[in-house]
mmCIF file with all atom_site columns, C-alpha atoms in Angstrom:
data_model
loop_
_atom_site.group_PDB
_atom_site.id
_atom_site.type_symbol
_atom_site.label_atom_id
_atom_site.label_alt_id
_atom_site.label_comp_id
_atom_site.label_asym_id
_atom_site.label_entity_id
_atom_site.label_seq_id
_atom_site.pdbx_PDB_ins_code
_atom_site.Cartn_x
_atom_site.Cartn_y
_atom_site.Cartn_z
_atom_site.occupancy
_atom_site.B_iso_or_equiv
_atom_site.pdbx_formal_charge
_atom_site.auth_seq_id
_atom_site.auth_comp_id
_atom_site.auth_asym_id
_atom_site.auth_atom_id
_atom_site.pdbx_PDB_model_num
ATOM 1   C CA . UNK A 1 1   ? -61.097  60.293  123.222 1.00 51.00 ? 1   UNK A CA 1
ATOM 2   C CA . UNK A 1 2   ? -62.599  58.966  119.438 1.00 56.00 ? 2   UNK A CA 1
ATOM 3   C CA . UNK A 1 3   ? -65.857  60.672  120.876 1.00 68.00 ? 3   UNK A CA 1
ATOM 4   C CA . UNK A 1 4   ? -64.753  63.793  121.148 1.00 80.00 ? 4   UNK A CA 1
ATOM 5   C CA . UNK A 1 5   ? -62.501  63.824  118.254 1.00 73.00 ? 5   UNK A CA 1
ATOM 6   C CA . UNK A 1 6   ? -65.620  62.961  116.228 1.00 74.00 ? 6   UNK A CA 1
ATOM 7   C CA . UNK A 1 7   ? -67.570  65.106  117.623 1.00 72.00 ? 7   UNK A CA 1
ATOM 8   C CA . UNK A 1 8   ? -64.954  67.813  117.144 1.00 76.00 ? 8   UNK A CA 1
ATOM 9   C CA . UNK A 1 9   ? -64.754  66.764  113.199 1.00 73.00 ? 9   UNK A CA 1
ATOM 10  C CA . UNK A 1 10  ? -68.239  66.929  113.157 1.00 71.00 ? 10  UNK A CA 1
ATOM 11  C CA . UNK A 1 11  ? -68.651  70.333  114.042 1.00 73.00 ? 11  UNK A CA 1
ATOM 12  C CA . UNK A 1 12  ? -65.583  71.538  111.707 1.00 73.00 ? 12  UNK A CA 1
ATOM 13  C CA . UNK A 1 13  ? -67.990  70.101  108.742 1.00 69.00 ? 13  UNK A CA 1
ATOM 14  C CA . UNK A 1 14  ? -70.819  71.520  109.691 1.00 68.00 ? 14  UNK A CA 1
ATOM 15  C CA . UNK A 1 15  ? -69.195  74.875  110.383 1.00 70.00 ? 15  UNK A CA 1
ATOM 16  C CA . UNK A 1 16  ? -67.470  74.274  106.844 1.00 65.00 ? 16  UNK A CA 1
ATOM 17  C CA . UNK A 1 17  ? -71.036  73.263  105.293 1.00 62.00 ? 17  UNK A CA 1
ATOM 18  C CA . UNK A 1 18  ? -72.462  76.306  106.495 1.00 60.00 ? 18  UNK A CA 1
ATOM 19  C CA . UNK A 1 19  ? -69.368  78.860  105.497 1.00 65.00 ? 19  UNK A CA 1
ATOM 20  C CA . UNK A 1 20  ? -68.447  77.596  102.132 1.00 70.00 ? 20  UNK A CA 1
ATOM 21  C CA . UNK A 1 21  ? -71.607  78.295  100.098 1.00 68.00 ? 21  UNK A CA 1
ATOM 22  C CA . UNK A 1 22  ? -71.305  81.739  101.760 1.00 64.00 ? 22  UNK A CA 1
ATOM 23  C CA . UNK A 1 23  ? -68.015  82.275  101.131 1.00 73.00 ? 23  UNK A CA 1
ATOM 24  C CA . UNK A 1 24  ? -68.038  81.308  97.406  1.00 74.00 ? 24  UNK A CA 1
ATOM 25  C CA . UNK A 1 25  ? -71.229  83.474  96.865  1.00 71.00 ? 25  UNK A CA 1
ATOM 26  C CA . UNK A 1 26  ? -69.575  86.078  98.295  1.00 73.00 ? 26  UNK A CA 1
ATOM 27  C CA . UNK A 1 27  ? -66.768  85.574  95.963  1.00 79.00 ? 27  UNK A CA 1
ATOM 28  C CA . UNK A 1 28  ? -68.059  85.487  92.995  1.00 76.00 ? 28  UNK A CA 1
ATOM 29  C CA . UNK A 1 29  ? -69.997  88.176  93.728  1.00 74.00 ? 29  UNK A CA 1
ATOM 30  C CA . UNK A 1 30  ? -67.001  90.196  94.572  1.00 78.00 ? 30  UNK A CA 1
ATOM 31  C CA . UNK A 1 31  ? -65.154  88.818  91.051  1.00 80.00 ? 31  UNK A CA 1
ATOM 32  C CA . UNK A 1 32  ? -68.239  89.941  88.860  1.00 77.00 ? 32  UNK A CA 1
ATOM 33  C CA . UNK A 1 33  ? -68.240  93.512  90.469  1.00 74.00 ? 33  UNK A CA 1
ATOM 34  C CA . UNK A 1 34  ? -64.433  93.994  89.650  1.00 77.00 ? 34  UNK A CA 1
ATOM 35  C CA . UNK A 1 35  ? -64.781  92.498  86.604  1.00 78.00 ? 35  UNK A CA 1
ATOM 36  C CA . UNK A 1 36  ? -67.745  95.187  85.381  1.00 73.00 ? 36  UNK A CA 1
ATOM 37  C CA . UNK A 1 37  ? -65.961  97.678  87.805  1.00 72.00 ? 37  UNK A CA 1
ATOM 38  C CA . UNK A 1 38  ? -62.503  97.166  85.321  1.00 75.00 ? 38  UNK A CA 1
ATOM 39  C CA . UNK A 1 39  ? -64.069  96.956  81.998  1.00 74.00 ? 39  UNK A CA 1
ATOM 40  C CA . UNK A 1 40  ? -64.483  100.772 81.461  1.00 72.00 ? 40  UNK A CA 1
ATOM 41  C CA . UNK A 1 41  ? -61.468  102.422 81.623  1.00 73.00 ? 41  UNK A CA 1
ATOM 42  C CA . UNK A 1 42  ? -62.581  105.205 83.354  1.00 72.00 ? 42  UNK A CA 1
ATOM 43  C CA . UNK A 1 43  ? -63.267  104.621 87.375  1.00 73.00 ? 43  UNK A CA 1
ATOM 44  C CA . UNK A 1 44  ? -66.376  105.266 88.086  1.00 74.00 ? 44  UNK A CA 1
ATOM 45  C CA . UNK A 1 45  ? -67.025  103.663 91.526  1.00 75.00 ? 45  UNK A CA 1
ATOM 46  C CA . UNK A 1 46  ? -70.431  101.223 92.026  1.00 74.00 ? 46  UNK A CA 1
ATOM 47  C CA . UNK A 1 47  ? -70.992  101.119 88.215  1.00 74.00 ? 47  UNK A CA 1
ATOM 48  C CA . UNK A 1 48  ? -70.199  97.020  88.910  1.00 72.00 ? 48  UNK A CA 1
ATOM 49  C CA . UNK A 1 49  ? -73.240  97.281  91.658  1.00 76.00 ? 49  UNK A CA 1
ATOM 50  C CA . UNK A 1 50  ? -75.469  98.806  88.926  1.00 80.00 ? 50  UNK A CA 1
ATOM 51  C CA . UNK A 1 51  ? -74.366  97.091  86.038  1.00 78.00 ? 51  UNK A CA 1
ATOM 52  C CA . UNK A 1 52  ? -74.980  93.375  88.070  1.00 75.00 ? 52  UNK A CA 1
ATOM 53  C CA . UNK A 1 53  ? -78.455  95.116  89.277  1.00 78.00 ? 53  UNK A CA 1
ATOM 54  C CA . UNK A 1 54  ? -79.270  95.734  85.805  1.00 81.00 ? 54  UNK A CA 1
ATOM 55  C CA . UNK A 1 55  ? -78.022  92.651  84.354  1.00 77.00 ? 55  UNK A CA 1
ATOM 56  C CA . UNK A 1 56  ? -80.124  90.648  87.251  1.00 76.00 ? 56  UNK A CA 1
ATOM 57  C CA . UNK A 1 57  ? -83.089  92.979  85.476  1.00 79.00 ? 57  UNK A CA 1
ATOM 58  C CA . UNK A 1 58  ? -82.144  92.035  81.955  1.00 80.00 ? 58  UNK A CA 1
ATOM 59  C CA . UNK A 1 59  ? -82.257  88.112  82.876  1.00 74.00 ? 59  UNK A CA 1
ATOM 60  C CA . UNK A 1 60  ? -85.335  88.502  84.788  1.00 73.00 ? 60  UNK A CA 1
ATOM 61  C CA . UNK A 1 61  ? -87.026  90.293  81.129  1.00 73.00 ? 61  UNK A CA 1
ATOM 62  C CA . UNK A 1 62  ? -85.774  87.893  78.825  1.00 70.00 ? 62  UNK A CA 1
ATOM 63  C CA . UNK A 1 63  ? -86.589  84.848  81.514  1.00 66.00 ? 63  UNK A CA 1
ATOM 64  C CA . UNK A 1 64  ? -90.261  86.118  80.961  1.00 67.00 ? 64  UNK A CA 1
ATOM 65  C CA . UNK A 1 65  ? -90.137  86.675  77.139  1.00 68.00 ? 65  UNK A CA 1
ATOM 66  C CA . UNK A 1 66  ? -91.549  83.530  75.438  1.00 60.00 ? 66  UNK A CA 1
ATOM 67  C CA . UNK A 1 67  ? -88.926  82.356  73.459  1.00 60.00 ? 67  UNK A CA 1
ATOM 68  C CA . UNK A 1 68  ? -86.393  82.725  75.925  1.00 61.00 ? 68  UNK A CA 1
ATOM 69  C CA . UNK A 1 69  ? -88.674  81.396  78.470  1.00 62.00 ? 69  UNK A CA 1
ATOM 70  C CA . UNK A 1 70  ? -88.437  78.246  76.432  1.00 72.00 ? 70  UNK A CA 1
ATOM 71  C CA . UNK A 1 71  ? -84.358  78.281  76.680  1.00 70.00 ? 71  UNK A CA 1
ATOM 72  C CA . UNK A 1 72  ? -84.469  78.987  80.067  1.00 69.00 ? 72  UNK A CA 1
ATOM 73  C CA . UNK A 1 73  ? -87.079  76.212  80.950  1.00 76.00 ? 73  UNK A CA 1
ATOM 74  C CA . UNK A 1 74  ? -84.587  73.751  79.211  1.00 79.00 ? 74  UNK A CA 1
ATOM 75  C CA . UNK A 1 75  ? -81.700  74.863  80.983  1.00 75.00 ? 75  UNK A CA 1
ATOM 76  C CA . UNK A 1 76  ? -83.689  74.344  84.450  1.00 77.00 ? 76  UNK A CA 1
ATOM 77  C CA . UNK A 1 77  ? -84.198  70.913  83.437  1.00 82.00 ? 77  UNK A CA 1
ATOM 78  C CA . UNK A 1 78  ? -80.878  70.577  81.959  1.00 80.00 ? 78  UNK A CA 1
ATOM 79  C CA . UNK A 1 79  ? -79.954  71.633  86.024  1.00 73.00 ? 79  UNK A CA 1
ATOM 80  C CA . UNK A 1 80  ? -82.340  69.319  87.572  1.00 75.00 ? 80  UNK A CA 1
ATOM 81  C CA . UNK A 1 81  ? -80.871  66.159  86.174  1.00 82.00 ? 81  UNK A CA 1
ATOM 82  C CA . UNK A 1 82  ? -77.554  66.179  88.198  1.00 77.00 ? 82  UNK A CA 1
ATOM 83  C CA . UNK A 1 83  ? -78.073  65.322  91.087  1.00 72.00 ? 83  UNK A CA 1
ATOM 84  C CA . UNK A 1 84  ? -76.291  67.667  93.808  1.00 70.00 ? 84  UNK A CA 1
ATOM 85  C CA . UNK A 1 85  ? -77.273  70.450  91.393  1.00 68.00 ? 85  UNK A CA 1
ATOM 86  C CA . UNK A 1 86  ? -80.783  69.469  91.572  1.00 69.00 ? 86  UNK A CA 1
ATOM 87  C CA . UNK A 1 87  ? -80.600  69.676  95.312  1.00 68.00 ? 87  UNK A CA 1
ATOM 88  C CA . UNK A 1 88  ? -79.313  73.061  95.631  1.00 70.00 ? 88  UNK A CA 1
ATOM 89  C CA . UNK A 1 89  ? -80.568  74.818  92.724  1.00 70.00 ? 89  UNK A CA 1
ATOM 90  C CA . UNK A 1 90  ? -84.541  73.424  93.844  1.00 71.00 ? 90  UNK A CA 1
ATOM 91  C CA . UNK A 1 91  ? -83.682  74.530  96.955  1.00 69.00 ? 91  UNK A CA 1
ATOM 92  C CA . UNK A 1 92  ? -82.648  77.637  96.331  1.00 68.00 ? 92  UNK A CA 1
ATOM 93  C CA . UNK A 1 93  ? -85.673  78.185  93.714  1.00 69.00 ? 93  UNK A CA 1
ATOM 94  C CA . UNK A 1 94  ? -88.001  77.294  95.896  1.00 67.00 ? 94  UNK A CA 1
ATOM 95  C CA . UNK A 1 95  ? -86.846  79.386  98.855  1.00 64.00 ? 95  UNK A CA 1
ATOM 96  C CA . UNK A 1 96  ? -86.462  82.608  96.340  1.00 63.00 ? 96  UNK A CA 1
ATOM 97  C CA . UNK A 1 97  ? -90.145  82.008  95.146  1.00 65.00 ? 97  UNK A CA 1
ATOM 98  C CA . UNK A 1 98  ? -91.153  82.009  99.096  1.00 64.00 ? 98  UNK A CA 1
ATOM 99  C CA . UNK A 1 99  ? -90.629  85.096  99.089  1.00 60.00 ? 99  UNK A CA 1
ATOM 100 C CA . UNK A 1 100 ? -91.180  87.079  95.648  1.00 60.00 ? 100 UNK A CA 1
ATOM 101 C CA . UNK A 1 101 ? -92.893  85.502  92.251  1.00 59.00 ? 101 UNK A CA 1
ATOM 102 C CA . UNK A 1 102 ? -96.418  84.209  92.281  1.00 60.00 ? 102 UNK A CA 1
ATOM 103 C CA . UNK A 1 103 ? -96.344  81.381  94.671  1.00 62.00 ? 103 UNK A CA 1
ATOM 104 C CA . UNK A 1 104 ? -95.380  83.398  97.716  1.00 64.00 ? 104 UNK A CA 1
ATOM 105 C CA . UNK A 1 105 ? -95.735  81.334  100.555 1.00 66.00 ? 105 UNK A CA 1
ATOM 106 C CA . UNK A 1 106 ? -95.192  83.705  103.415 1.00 67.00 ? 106 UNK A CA 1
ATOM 107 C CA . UNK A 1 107 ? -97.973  85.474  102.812 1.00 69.00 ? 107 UNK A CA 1
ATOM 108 C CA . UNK A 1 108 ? -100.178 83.850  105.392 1.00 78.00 ? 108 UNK A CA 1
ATOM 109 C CA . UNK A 1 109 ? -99.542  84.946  108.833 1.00 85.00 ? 109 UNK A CA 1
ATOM 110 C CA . UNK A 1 110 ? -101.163 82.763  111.626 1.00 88.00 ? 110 UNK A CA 1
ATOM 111 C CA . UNK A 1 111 ? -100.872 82.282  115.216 1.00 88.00 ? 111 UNK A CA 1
ATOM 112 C CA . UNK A 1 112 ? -100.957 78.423  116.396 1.00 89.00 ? 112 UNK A CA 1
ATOM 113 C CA . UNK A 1 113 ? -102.460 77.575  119.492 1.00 88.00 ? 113 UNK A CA 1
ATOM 114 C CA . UNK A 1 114 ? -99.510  75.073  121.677 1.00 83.00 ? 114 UNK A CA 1
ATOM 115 C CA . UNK A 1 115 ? -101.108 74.524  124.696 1.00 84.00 ? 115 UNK A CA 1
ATOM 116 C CA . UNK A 1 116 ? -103.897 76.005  126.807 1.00 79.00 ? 116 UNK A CA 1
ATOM 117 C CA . UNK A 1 117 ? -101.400 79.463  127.553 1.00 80.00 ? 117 UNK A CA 1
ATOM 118 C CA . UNK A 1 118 ? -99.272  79.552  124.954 1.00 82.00 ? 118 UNK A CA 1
ATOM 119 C CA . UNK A 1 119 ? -99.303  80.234  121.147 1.00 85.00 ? 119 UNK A CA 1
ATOM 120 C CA . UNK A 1 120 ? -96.490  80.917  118.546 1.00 86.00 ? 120 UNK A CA 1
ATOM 121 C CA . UNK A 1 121 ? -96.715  83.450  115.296 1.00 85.00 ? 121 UNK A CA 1
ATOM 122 C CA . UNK A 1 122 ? -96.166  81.500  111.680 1.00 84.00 ? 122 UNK A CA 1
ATOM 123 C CA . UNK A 1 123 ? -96.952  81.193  108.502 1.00 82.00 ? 123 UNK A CA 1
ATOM 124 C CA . UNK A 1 124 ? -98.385  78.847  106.145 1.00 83.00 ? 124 UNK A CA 1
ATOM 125 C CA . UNK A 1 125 ? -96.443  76.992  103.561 1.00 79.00 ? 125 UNK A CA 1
ATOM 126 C CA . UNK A 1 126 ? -98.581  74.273  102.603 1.00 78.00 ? 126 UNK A CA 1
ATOM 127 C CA . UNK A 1 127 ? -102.336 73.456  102.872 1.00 82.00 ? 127 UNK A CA 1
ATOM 128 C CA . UNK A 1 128 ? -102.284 70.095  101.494 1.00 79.00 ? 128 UNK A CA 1
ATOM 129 C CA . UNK A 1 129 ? -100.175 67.335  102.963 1.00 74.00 ? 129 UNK A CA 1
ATOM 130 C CA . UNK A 1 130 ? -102.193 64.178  101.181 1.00 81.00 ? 130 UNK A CA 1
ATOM 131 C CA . UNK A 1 131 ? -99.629  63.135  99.734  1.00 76.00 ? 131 UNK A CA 1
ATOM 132 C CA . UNK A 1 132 ? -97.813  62.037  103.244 1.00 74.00 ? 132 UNK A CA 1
ATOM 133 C CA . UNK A 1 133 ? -101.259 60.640  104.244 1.00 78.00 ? 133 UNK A CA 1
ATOM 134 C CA . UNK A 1 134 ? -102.014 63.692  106.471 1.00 79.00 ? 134 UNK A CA 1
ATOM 135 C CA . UNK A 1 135 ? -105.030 65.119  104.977 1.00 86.00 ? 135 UNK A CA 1
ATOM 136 C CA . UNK A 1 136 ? -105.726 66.924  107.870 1.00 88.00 ? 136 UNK A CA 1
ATOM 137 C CA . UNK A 1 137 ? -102.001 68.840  109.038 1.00 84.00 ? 137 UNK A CA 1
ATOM 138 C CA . UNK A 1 138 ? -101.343 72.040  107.809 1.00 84.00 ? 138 UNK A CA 1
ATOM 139 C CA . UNK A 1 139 ? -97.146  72.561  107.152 1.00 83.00 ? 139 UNK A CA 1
ATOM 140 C CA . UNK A 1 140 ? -96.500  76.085  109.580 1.00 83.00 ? 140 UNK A CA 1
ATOM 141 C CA . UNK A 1 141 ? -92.793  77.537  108.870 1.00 82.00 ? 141 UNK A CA 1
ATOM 142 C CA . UNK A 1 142 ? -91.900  79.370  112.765 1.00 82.00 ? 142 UNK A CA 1
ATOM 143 C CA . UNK A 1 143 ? -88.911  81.912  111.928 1.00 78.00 ? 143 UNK A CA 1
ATOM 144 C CA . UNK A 1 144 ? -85.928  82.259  114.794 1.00 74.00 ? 144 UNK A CA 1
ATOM 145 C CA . UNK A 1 145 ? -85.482  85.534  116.252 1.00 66.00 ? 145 UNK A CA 1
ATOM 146 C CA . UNK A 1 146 ? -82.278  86.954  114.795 1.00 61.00 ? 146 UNK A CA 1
ATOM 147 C CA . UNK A 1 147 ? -81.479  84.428  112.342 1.00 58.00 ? 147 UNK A CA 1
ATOM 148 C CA . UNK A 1 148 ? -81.918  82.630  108.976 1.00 62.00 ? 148 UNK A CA 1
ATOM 149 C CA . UNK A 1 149 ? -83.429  79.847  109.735 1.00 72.00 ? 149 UNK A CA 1
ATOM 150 C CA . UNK A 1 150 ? -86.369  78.261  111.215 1.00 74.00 ? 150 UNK A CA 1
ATOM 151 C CA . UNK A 1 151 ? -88.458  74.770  111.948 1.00 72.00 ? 151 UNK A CA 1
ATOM 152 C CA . UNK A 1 152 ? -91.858  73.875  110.148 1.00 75.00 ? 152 UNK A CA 1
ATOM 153 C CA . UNK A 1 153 ? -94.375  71.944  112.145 1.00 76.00 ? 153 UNK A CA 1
ATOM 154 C CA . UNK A 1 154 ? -97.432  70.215  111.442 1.00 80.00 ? 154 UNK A CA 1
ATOM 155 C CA . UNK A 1 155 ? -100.048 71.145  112.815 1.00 83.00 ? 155 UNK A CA 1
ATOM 156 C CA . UNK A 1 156 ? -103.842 70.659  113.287 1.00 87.00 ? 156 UNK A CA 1
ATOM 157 C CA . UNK A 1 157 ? -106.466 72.492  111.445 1.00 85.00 ? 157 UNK A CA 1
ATOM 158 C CA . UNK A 1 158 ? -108.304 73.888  114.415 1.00 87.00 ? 158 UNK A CA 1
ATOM 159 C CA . UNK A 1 159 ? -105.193 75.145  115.970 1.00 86.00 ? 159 UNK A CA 1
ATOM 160 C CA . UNK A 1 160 ? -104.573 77.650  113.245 1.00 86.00 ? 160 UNK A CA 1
ATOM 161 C CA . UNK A 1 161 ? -106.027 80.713  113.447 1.00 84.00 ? 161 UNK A CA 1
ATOM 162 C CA . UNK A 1 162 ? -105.275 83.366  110.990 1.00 84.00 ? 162 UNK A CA 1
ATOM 163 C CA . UNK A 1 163 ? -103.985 86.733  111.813 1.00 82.00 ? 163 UNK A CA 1
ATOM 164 C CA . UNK A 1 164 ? -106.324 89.368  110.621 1.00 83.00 ? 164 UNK A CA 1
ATOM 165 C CA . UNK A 1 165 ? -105.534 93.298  109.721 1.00 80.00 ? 165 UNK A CA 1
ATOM 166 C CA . UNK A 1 166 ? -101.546 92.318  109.973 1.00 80.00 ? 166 UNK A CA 1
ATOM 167 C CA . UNK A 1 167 ? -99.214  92.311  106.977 1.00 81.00 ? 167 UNK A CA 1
ATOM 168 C CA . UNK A 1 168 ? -97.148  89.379  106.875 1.00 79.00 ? 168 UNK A CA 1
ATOM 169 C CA . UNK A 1 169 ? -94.150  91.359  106.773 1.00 75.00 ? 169 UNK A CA 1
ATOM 170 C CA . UNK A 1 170 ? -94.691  93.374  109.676 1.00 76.00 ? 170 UNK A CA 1
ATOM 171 C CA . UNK A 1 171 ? -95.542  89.815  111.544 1.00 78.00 ? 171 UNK A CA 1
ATOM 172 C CA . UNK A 1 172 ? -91.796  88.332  109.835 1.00 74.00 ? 172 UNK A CA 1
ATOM 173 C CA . UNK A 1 173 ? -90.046  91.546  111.018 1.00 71.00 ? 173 UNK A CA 1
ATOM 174 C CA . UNK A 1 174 ? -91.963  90.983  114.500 1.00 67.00 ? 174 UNK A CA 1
ATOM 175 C CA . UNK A 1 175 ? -90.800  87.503  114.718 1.00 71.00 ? 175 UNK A CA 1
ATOM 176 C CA . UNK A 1 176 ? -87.244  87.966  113.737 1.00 66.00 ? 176 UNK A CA 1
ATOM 177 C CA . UNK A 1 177 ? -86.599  90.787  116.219 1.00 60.00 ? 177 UNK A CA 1
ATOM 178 C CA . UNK A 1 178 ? -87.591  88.828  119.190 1.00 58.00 ? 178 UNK A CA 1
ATOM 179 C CA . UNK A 1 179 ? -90.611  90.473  119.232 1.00 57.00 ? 179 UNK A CA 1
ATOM 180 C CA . UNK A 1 180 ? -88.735  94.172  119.633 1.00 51.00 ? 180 UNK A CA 1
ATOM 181 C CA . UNK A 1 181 ? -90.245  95.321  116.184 1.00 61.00 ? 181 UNK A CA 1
ATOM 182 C CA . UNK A 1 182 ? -93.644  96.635  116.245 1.00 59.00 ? 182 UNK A CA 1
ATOM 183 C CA . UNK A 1 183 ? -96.804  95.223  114.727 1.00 63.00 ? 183 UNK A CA 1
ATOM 184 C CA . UNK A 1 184 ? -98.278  97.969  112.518 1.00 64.00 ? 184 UNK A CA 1
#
């Protein structure tokens, strides 16, 4: 009986791990919107929408101003110090830059070789993995079809090839949709 009632409990917190940071982010994302939505007095519907789109804009130009730069680069490590902050906020960074800013790391689209008849579509994240004393493993990230998420493997050099003529986000949306998208 403990069994299943743990296993039970288990799978409320994981189901509550997984819908709480979605919930509040959807939240306060709702509060800000009717908050910019009520402080003109005349309704004008979606001015919240644009006036969060533009403020998103505004942070983004002053993030990349120097001075402000500066501020901002002490507030990150202001963040970084606590320590459930500095798990989540990294996190997040790090999966944001993935995708836009100058580090993307989707942006190399290969196809790894399993076994003698079957290969998988990925993409590399990291070239170097020294630093775990595996010199010679690439890190691959392999998207799920129809979700956000995904498993990284490592992987042998010689059983990476890269995918050539492809944009990597054709090969994303290919991998995503099961394979129902086409590869331009």
């Amino acid at each position: 009986m403990a069994f299943t009632y743990r296993r039970i409990l288990a799978y409320f917190l994981r189901g509550l791990l997984f819908l709480t940071p979605l919930a509040v982010t959807a939240y306060v994302i709702y509060a800000i919107f009717l908050f910019l939505d009520n402080l003109i007095p005349v309704p004008i519907p979606g001015i919240g929408i644009l006036m969060v789109l533009g403020l998103i804009t505004f942070i983004g130009y002053l993030a990349s101003l120097f001075f402000t730069g500066r501020v901002f680069e002490w507030f990150e490590r202001g963040l970084v110090r606590i320590p459930l902050v500095n798990l989540l906020y990294t996190s997040i960074k790090d999966l944001m830059g993935a995708f836009v800013g100058e580090k993307k790391k989707f942006s190399a689209p290969v196809i790894v070789q399993v076994s003698e008849n079957l290969s998988r579509l990925g993409f590399i994240t990291q070239e170097d993995l020294s630093i775990i004393g595996e010199p010679e493993l690439i890190a691959v990230y392999f998207p799920h079809s129809y979700n956000v998420s995904g498993n990284v493997f490592l992987v042998p050099r010689d059983k990476v090839k890269p995918l050539q003529g492809v944009k990597s986000t054709d090969v994303m949306k290919f991998m995503v949709s099961g394979g129902v998208s086409s590869l331009k």
